[in-house]
PDB file of C-alpha atoms in Angstrom:
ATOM      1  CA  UNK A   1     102.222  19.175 -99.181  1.00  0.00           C
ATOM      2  CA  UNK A   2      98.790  17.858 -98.584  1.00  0.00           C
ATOM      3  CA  UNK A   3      97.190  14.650 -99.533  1.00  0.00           C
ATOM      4  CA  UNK A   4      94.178  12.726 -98.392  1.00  0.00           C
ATOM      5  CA  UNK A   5      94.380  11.985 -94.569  1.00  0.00           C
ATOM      6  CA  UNK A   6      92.195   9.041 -93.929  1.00  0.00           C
ATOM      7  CA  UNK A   7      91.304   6.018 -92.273  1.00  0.00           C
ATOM      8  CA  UNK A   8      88.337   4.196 -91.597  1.00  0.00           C
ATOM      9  CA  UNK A   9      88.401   3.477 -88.148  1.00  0.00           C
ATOM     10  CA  UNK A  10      89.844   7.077 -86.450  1.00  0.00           C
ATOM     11  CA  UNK A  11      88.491   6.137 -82.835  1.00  0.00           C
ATOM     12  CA  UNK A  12      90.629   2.739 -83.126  1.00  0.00           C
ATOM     13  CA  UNK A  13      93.887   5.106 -82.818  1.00  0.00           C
ATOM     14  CA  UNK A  14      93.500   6.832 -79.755  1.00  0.00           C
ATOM     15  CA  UNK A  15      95.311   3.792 -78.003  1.00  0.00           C
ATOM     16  CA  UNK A  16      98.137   4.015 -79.407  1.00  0.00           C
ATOM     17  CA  UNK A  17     101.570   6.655 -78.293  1.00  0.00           C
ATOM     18  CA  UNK A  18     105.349   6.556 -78.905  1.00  0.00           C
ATOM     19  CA  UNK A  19     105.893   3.436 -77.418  1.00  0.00           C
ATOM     20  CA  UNK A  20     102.613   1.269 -78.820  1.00  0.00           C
ATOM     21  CA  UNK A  21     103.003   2.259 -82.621  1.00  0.00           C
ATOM     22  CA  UNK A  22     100.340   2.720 -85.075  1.00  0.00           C
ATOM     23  CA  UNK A  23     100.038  -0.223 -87.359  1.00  0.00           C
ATOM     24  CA  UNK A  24     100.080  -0.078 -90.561  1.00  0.00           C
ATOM     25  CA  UNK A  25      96.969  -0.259 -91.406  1.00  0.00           C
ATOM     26  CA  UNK A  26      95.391   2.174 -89.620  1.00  0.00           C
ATOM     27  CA  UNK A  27      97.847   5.104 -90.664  1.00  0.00           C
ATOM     28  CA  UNK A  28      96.448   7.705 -92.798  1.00  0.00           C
ATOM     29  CA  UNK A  29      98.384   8.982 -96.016  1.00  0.00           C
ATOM     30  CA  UNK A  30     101.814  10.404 -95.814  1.00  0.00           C
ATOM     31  CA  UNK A  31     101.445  14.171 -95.424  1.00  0.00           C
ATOM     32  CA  UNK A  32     104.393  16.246 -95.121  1.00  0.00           C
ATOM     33  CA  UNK A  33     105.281  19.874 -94.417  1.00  0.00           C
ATOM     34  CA  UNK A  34     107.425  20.099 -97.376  1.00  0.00           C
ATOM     35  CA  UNK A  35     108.427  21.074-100.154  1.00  0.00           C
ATOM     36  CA  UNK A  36     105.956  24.136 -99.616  1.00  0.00           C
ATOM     37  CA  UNK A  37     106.652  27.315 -96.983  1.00  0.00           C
ATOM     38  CA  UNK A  38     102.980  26.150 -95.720  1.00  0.00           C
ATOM     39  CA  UNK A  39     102.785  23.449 -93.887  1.00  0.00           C
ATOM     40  CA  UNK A  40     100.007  21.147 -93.233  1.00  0.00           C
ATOM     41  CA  UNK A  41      97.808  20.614 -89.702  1.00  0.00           C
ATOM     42  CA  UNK A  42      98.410  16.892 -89.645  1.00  0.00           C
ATOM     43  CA  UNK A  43     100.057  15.180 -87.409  1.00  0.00           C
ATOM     44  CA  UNK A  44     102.425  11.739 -87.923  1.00  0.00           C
ATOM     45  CA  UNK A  45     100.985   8.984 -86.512  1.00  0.00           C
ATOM     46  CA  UNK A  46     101.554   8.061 -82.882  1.00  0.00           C
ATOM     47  CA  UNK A  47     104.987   6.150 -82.482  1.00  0.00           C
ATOM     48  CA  UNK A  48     106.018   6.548 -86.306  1.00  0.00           C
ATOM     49  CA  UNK A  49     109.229   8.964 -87.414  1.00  0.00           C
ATOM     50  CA  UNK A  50     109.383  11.157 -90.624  1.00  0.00           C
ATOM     51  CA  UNK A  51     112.367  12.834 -91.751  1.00  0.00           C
ATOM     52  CA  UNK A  52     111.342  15.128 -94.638  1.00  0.00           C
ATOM     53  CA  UNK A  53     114.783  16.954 -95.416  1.00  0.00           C
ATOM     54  CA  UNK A  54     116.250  19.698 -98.234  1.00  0.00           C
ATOM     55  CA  UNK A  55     118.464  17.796 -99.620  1.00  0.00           C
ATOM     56  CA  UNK A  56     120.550  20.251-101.789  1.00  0.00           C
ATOM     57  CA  UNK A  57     119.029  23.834-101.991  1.00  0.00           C
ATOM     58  CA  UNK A  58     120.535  27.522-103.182  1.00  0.00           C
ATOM     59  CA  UNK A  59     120.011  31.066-102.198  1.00  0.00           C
ATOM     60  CA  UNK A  60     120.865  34.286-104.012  1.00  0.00           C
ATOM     61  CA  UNK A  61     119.849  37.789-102.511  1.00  0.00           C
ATOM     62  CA  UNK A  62     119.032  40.658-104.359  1.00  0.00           C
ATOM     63  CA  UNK A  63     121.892  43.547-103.524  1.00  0.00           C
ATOM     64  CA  UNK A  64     121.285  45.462 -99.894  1.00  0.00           C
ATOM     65  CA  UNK A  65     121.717  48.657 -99.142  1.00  0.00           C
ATOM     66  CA  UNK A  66     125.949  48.924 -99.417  1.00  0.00           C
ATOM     67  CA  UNK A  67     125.668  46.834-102.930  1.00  0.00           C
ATOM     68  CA  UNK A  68     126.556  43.276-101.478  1.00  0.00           C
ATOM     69  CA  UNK A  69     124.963  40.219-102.958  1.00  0.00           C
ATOM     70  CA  UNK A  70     124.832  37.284-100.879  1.00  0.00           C
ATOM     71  CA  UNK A  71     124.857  33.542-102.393  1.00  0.00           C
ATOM     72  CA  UNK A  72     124.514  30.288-100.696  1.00  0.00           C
ATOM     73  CA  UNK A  73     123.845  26.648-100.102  1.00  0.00           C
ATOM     74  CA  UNK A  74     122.720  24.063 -97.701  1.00  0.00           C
ATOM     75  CA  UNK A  75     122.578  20.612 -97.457  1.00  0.00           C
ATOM     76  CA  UNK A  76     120.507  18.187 -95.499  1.00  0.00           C
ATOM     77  CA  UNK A  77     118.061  20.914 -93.507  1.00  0.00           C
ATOM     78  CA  UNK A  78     116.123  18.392 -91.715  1.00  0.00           C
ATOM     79  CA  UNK A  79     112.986  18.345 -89.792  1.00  0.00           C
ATOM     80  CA  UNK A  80     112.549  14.995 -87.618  1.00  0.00           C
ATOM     81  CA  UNK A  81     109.072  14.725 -86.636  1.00  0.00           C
ATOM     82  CA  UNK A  82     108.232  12.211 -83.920  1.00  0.00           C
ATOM     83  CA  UNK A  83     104.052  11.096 -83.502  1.00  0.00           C
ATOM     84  CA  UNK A  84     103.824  11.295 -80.044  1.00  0.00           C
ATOM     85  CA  UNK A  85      99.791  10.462 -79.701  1.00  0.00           C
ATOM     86  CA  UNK A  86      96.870  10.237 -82.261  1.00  0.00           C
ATOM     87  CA  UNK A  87      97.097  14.095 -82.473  1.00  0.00           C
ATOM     88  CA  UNK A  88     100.270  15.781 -81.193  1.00  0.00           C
ATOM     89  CA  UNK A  89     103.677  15.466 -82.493  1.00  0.00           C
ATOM     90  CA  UNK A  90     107.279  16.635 -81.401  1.00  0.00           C
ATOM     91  CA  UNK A  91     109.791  17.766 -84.285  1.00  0.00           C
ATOM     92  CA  UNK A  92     113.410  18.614 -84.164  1.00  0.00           C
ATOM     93  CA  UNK A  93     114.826  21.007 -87.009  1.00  0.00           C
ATOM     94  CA  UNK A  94     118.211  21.313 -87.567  1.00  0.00           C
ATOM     95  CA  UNK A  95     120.763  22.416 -90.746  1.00  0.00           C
ATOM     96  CA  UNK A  96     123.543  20.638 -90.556  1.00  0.00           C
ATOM     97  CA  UNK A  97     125.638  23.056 -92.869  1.00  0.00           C
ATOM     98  CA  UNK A  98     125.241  25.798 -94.804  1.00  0.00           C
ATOM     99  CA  UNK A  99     127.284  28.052 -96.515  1.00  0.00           C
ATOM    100  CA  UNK A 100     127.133  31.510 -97.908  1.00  0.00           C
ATOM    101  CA  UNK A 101     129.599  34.237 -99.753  1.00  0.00           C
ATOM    102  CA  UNK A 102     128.577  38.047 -99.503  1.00  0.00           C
ATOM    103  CA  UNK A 103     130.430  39.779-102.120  1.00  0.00           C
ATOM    104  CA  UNK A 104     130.915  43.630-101.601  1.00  0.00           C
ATOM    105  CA  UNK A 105     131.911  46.549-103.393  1.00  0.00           C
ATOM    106  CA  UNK A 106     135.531  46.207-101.669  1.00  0.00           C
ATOM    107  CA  UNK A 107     135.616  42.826-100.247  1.00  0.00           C
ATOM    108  CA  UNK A 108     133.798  38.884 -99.931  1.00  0.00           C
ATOM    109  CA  UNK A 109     132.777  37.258 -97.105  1.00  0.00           C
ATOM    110  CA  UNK A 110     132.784  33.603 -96.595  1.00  0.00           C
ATOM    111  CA  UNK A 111     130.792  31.857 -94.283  1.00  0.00           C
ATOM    112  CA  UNK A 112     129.765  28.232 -93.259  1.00  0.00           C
ATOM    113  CA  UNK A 113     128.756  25.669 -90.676  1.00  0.00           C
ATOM    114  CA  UNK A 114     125.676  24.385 -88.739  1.00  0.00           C
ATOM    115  CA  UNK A 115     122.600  26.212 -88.058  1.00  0.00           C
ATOM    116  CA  UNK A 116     120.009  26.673 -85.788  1.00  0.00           C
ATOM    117  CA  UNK A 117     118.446  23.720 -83.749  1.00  0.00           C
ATOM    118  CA  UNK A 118     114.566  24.408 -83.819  1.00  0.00           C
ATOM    119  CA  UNK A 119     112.286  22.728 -81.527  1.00  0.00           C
ATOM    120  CA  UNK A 120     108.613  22.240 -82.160  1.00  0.00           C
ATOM    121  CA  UNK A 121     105.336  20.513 -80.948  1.00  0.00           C
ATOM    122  CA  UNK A 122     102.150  20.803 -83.109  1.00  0.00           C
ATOM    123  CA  UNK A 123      98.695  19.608 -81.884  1.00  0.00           C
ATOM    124  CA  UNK A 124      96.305  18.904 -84.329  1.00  0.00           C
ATOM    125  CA  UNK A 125      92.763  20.361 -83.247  1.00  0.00           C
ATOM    126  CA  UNK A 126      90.746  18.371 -85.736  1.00  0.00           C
ATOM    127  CA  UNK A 127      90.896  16.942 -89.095  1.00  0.00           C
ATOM    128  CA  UNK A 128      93.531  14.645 -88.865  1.00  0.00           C
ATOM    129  CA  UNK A 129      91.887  11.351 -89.614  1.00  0.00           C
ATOM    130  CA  UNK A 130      88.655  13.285 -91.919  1.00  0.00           C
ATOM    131  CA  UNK A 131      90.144  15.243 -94.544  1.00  0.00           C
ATOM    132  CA  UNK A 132      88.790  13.185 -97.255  1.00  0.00           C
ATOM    133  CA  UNK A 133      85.415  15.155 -98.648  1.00  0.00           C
ATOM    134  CA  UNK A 134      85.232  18.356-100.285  1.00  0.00           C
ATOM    135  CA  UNK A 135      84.673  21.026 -97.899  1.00  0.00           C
ATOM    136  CA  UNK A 136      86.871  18.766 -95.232  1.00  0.00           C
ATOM    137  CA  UNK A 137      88.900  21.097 -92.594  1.00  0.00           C
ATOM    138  CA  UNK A 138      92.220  20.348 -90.731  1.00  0.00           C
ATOM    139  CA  UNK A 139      93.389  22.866 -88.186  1.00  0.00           C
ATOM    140  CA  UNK A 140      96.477  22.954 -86.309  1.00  0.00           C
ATOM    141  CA  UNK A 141      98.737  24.969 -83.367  1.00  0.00           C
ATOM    142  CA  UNK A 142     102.432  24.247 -83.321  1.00  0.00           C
ATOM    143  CA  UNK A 143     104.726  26.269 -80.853  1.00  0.00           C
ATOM    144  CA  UNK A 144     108.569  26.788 -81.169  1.00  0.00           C
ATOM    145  CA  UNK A 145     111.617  28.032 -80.032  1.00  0.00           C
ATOM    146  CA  UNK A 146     114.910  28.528 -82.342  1.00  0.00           C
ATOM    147  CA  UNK A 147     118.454  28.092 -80.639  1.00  0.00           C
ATOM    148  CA  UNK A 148     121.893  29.279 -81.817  1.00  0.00           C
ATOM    149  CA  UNK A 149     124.124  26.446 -82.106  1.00  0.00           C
ATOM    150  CA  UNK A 150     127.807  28.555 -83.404  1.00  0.00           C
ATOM    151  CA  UNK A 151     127.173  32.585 -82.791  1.00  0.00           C
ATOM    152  CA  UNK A 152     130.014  32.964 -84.358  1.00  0.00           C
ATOM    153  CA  UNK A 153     129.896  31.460 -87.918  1.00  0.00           C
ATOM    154  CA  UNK A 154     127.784  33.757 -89.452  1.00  0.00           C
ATOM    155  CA  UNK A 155     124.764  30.786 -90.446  1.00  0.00           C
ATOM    156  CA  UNK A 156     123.422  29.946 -86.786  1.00  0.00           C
ATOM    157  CA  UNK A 157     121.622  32.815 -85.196  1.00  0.00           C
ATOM    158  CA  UNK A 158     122.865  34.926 -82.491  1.00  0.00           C
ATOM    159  CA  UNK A 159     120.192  35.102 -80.435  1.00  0.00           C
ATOM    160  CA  UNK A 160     116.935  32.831 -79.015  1.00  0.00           C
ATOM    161  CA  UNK A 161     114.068  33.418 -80.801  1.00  0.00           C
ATOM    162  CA  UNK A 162     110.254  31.570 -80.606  1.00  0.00           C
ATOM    163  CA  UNK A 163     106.788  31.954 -81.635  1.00  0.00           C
ATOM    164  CA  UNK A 164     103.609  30.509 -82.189  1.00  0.00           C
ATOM    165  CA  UNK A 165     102.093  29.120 -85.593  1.00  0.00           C
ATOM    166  CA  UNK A 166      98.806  28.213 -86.623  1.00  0.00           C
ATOM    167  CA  UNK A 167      98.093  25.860 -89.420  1.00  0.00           C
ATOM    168  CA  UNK A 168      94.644  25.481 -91.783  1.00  0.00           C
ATOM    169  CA  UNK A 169      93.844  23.387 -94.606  1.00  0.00           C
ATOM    170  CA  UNK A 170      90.266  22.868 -96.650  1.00  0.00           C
ATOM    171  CA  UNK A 171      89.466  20.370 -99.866  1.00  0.00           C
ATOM    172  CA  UNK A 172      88.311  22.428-102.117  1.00  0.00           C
ATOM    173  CA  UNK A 173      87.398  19.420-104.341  1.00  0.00           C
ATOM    174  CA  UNK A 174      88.357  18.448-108.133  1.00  0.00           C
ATOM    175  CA  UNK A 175      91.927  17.399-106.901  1.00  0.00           C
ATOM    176  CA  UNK A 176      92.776  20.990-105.018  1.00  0.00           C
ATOM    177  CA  UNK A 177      93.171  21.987-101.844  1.00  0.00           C
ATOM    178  CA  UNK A 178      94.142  25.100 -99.635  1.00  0.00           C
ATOM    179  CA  UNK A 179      96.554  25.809 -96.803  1.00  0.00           C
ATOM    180  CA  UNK A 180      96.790  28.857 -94.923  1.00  0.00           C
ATOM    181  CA  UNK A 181      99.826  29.381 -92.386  1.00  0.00           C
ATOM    182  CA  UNK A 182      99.647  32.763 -89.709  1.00  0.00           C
ATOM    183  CA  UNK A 183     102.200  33.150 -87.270  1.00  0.00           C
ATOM    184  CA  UNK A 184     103.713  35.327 -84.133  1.00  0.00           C
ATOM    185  CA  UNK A 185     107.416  35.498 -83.570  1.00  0.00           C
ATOM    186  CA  UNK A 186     109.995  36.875 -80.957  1.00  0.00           C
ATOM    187  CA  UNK A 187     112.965  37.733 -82.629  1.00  0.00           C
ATOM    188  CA  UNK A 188     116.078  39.161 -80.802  1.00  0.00           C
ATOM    189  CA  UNK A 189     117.629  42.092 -82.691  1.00  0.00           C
ATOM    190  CA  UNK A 190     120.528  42.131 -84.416  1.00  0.00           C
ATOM    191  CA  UNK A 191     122.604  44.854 -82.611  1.00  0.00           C
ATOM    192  CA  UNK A 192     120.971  45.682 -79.823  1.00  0.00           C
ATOM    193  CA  UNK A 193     119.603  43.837 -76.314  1.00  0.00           C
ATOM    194  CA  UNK A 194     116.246  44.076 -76.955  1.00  0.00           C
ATOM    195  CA  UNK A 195     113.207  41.939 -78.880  1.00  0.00           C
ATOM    196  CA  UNK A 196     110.512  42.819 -81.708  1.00  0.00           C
ATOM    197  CA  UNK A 197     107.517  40.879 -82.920  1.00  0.00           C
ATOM    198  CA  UNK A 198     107.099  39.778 -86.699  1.00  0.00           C
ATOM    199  CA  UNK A 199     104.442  38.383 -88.122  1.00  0.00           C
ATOM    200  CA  UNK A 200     104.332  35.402 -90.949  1.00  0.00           C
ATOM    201  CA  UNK A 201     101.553  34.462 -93.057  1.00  0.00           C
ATOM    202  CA  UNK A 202     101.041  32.223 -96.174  1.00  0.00           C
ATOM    203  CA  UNK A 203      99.072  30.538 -98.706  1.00  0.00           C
ATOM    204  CA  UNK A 204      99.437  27.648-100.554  1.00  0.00           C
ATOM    205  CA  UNK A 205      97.188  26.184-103.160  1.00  0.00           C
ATOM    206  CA  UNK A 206      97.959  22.179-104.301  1.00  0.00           C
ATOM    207  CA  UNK A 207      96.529  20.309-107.035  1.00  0.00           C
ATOM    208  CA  UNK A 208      96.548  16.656-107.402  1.00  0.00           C
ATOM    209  CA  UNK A 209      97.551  14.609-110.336  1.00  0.00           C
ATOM    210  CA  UNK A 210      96.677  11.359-109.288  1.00  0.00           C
ATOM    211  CA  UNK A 211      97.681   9.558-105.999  1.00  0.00           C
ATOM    212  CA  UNK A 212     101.350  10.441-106.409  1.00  0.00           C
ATOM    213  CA  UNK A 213     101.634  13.086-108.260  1.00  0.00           C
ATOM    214  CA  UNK A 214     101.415  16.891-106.620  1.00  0.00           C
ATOM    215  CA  UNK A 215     102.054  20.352-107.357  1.00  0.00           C
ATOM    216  CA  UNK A 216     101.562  23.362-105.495  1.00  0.00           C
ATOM    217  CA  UNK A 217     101.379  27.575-105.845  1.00  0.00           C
ATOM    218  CA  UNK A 218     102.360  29.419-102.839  1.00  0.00           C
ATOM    219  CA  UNK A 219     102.545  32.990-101.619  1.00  0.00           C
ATOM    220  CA  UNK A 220     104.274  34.055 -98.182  1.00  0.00           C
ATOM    221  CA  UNK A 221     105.221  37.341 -96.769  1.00  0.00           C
ATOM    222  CA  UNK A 222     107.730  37.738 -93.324  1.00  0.00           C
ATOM    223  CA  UNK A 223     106.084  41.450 -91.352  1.00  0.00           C
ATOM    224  CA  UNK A 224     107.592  43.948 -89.366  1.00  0.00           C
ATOM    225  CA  UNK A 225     111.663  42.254 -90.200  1.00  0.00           C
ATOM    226  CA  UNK A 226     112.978  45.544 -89.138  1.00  0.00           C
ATOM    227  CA  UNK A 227     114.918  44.897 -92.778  1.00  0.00           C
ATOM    228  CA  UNK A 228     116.419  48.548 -93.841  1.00  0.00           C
ATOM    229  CA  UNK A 229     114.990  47.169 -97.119  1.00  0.00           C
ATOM    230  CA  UNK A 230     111.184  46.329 -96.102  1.00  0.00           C
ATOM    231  CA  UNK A 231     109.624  43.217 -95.260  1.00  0.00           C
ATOM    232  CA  UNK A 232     109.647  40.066 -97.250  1.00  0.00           C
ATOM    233  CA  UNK A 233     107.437  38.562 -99.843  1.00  0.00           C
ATOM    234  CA  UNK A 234     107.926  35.473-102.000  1.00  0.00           C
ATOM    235  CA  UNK A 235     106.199  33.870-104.605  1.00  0.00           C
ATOM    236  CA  UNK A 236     106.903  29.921-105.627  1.00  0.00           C
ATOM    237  CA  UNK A 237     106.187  26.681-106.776  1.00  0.00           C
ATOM    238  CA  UNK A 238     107.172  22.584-106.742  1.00  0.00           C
ATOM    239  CA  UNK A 239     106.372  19.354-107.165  1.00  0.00           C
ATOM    240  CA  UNK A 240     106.173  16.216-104.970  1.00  0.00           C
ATOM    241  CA  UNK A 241     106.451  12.505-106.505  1.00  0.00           C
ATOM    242  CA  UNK A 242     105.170  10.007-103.656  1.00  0.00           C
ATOM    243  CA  UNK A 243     107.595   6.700-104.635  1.00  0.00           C
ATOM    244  CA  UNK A 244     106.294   4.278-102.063  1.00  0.00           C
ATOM    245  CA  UNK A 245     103.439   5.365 -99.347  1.00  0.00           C
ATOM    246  CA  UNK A 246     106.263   6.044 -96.989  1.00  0.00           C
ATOM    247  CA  UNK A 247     108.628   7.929 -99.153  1.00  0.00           C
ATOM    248  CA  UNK A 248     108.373  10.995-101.471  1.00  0.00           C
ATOM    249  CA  UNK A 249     110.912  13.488-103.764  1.00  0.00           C
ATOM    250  CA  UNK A 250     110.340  16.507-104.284  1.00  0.00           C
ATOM    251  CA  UNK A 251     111.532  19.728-105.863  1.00  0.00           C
ATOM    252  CA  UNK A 252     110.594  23.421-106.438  1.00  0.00           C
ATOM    253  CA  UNK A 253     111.868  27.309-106.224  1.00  0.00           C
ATOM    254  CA  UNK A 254     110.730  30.449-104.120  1.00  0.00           C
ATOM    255  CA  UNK A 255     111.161  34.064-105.970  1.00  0.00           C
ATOM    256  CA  UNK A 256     111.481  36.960-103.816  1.00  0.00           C
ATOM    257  CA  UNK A 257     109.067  39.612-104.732  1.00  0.00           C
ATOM    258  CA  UNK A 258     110.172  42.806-102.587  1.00  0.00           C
ATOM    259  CA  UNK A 259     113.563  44.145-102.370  1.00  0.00           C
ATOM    260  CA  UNK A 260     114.016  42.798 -98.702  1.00  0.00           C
ATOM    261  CA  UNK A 261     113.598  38.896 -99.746  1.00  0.00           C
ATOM    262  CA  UNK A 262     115.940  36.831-101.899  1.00  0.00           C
ATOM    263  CA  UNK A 263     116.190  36.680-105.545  1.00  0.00           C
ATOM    264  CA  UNK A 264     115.734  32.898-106.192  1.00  0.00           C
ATOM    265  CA  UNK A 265     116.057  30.083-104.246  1.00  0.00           C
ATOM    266  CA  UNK A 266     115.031  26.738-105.934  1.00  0.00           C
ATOM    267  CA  UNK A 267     115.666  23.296-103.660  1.00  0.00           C
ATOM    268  CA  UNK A 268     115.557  19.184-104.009  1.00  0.00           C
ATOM    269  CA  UNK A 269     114.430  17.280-101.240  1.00  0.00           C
ATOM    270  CA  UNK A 270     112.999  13.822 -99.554  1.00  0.00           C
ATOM    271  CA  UNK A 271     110.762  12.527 -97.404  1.00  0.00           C
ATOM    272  CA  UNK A 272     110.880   9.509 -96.006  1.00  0.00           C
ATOM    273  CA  UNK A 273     108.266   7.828 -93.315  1.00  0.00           C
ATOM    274  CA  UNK A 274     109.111   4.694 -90.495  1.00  0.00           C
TER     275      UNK A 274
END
């Protein structure tokens, strides 16, 4: 979710890395990746931790190909991001449990346990500390690589997988703004040895109530899945409620729009910034 990202002295920063901390009053607004599929260019502050985390969300599936519909939950999918410099952060992701019950024509599955541990880095190119004006640009690279944690529980995945995301933002002005997400990812195929490439891309438009109040329309489509059913499209929505400067609620839910994506998946979650 995007907000203003200002400060008035940006040169002043460049000093400061994990282990000399950006004061306080030099660190631009709280801008999170969250609750949105499109996430935002900026980068937290050098030597400052945010934790923005889902903490209770739910999954339904429309029916595949043999009938089963699969339903699920997860609890406190976290992503840890770390400011390493004035422009460059490191993030850990991680889902500490999930679990999920595919119920066929003959039988139900039951599944649970930890997923994947995701590890990022995004680099801000520019815009971090000037996205205040209309017409104001961010831009931002973040490469990653996804590891299995349990192959056998049926919620990590199987194999390694990684790609490369790219992440844009313009003011539009009058309290909106708008994020674009592309990205390129490896994925390891489900039951064979070999690798494909899929392609991600989203768009997400956010409006501004007042300084902390936001809500946000997004659309976001997963290419090339190699899904018997198609690829994946989703349409959704949420809000964000900015408590104190350094921590934020929020709440929304994605609708799948093609036969390969989930029915409905709606989601609670929190932010917080040290």
């Amino acid at each position: 979710m995007f907000l203003n990202a200002t400060v008035t002295r940006a040169d002043d920063k460049r000093s400061y890395s994990l282990f000399n901390p950006t004061p306080d009053r030099l660190l631009r607004d709280m801008t999170t990746d969250r609750p949105d599929i499109t996430e935002v260019p900026f980068t937290v502050d050098a030597g400052r931790v945010q934790i923005e985390s889902t903490m209770y969300g739910l999954v339904r599936s429309r029916p595949d190909n043999q009938g089963s519909v699969t339903q699920g939950y997860e609890l406190a999918g976290s992503n840890i991001r770390i400011g390493l410099t004035h422009d460059t952060e490191a993030t850990v992701m991680f889902q500490p449990y999930a679990s999920q019950r595919i119920s066929g024509p003959h039988d139900t599955v039951h599944n649970s346990g930890i997923g994947a541990l995701v590890l990022r880095a995004k680099f801000n190119l520019w815009g971090n500390d000037t996205f205040s004006d209309p017409g104001s640009t961010a831009f931002a690279l973040l490469p990653y690589v996804s590891l299995p944690t349990d192959r056998l529980n049926g919620i990590s995945p199987e194999g390694i997988d990684g790609g490369l995301m790219s992440f844009f933002i313009v003011k539009l002005g009058a309290g909106f703004s708008l994020g674009i997400n592309a990205g390129v990812h490896s994925v390891q195929d489900i039951e064979t040895t070999g690798r494909h490439f899929e392609t991600s891309g989203s768009a997400s438009l956010g409006y501004e109530w007042s300084e902390k109040l936001t809500t946000y329309l997004e659309v976001a489509t997963r290419l090339a899945t190699r899904d018997p059913l198609g690829d994946i499209g989703i349409l959704g929505g949420g809000v964000s409620y900015k408590i104190t400067s350094n921590f934020q609620l929020d709440a929304g839910v994605n609708f799948g729009v093609t036969q390969a994506s989930y029915s409905v998946a709606p989601f609670v979650g929190v932010t917080a910034r040290f």
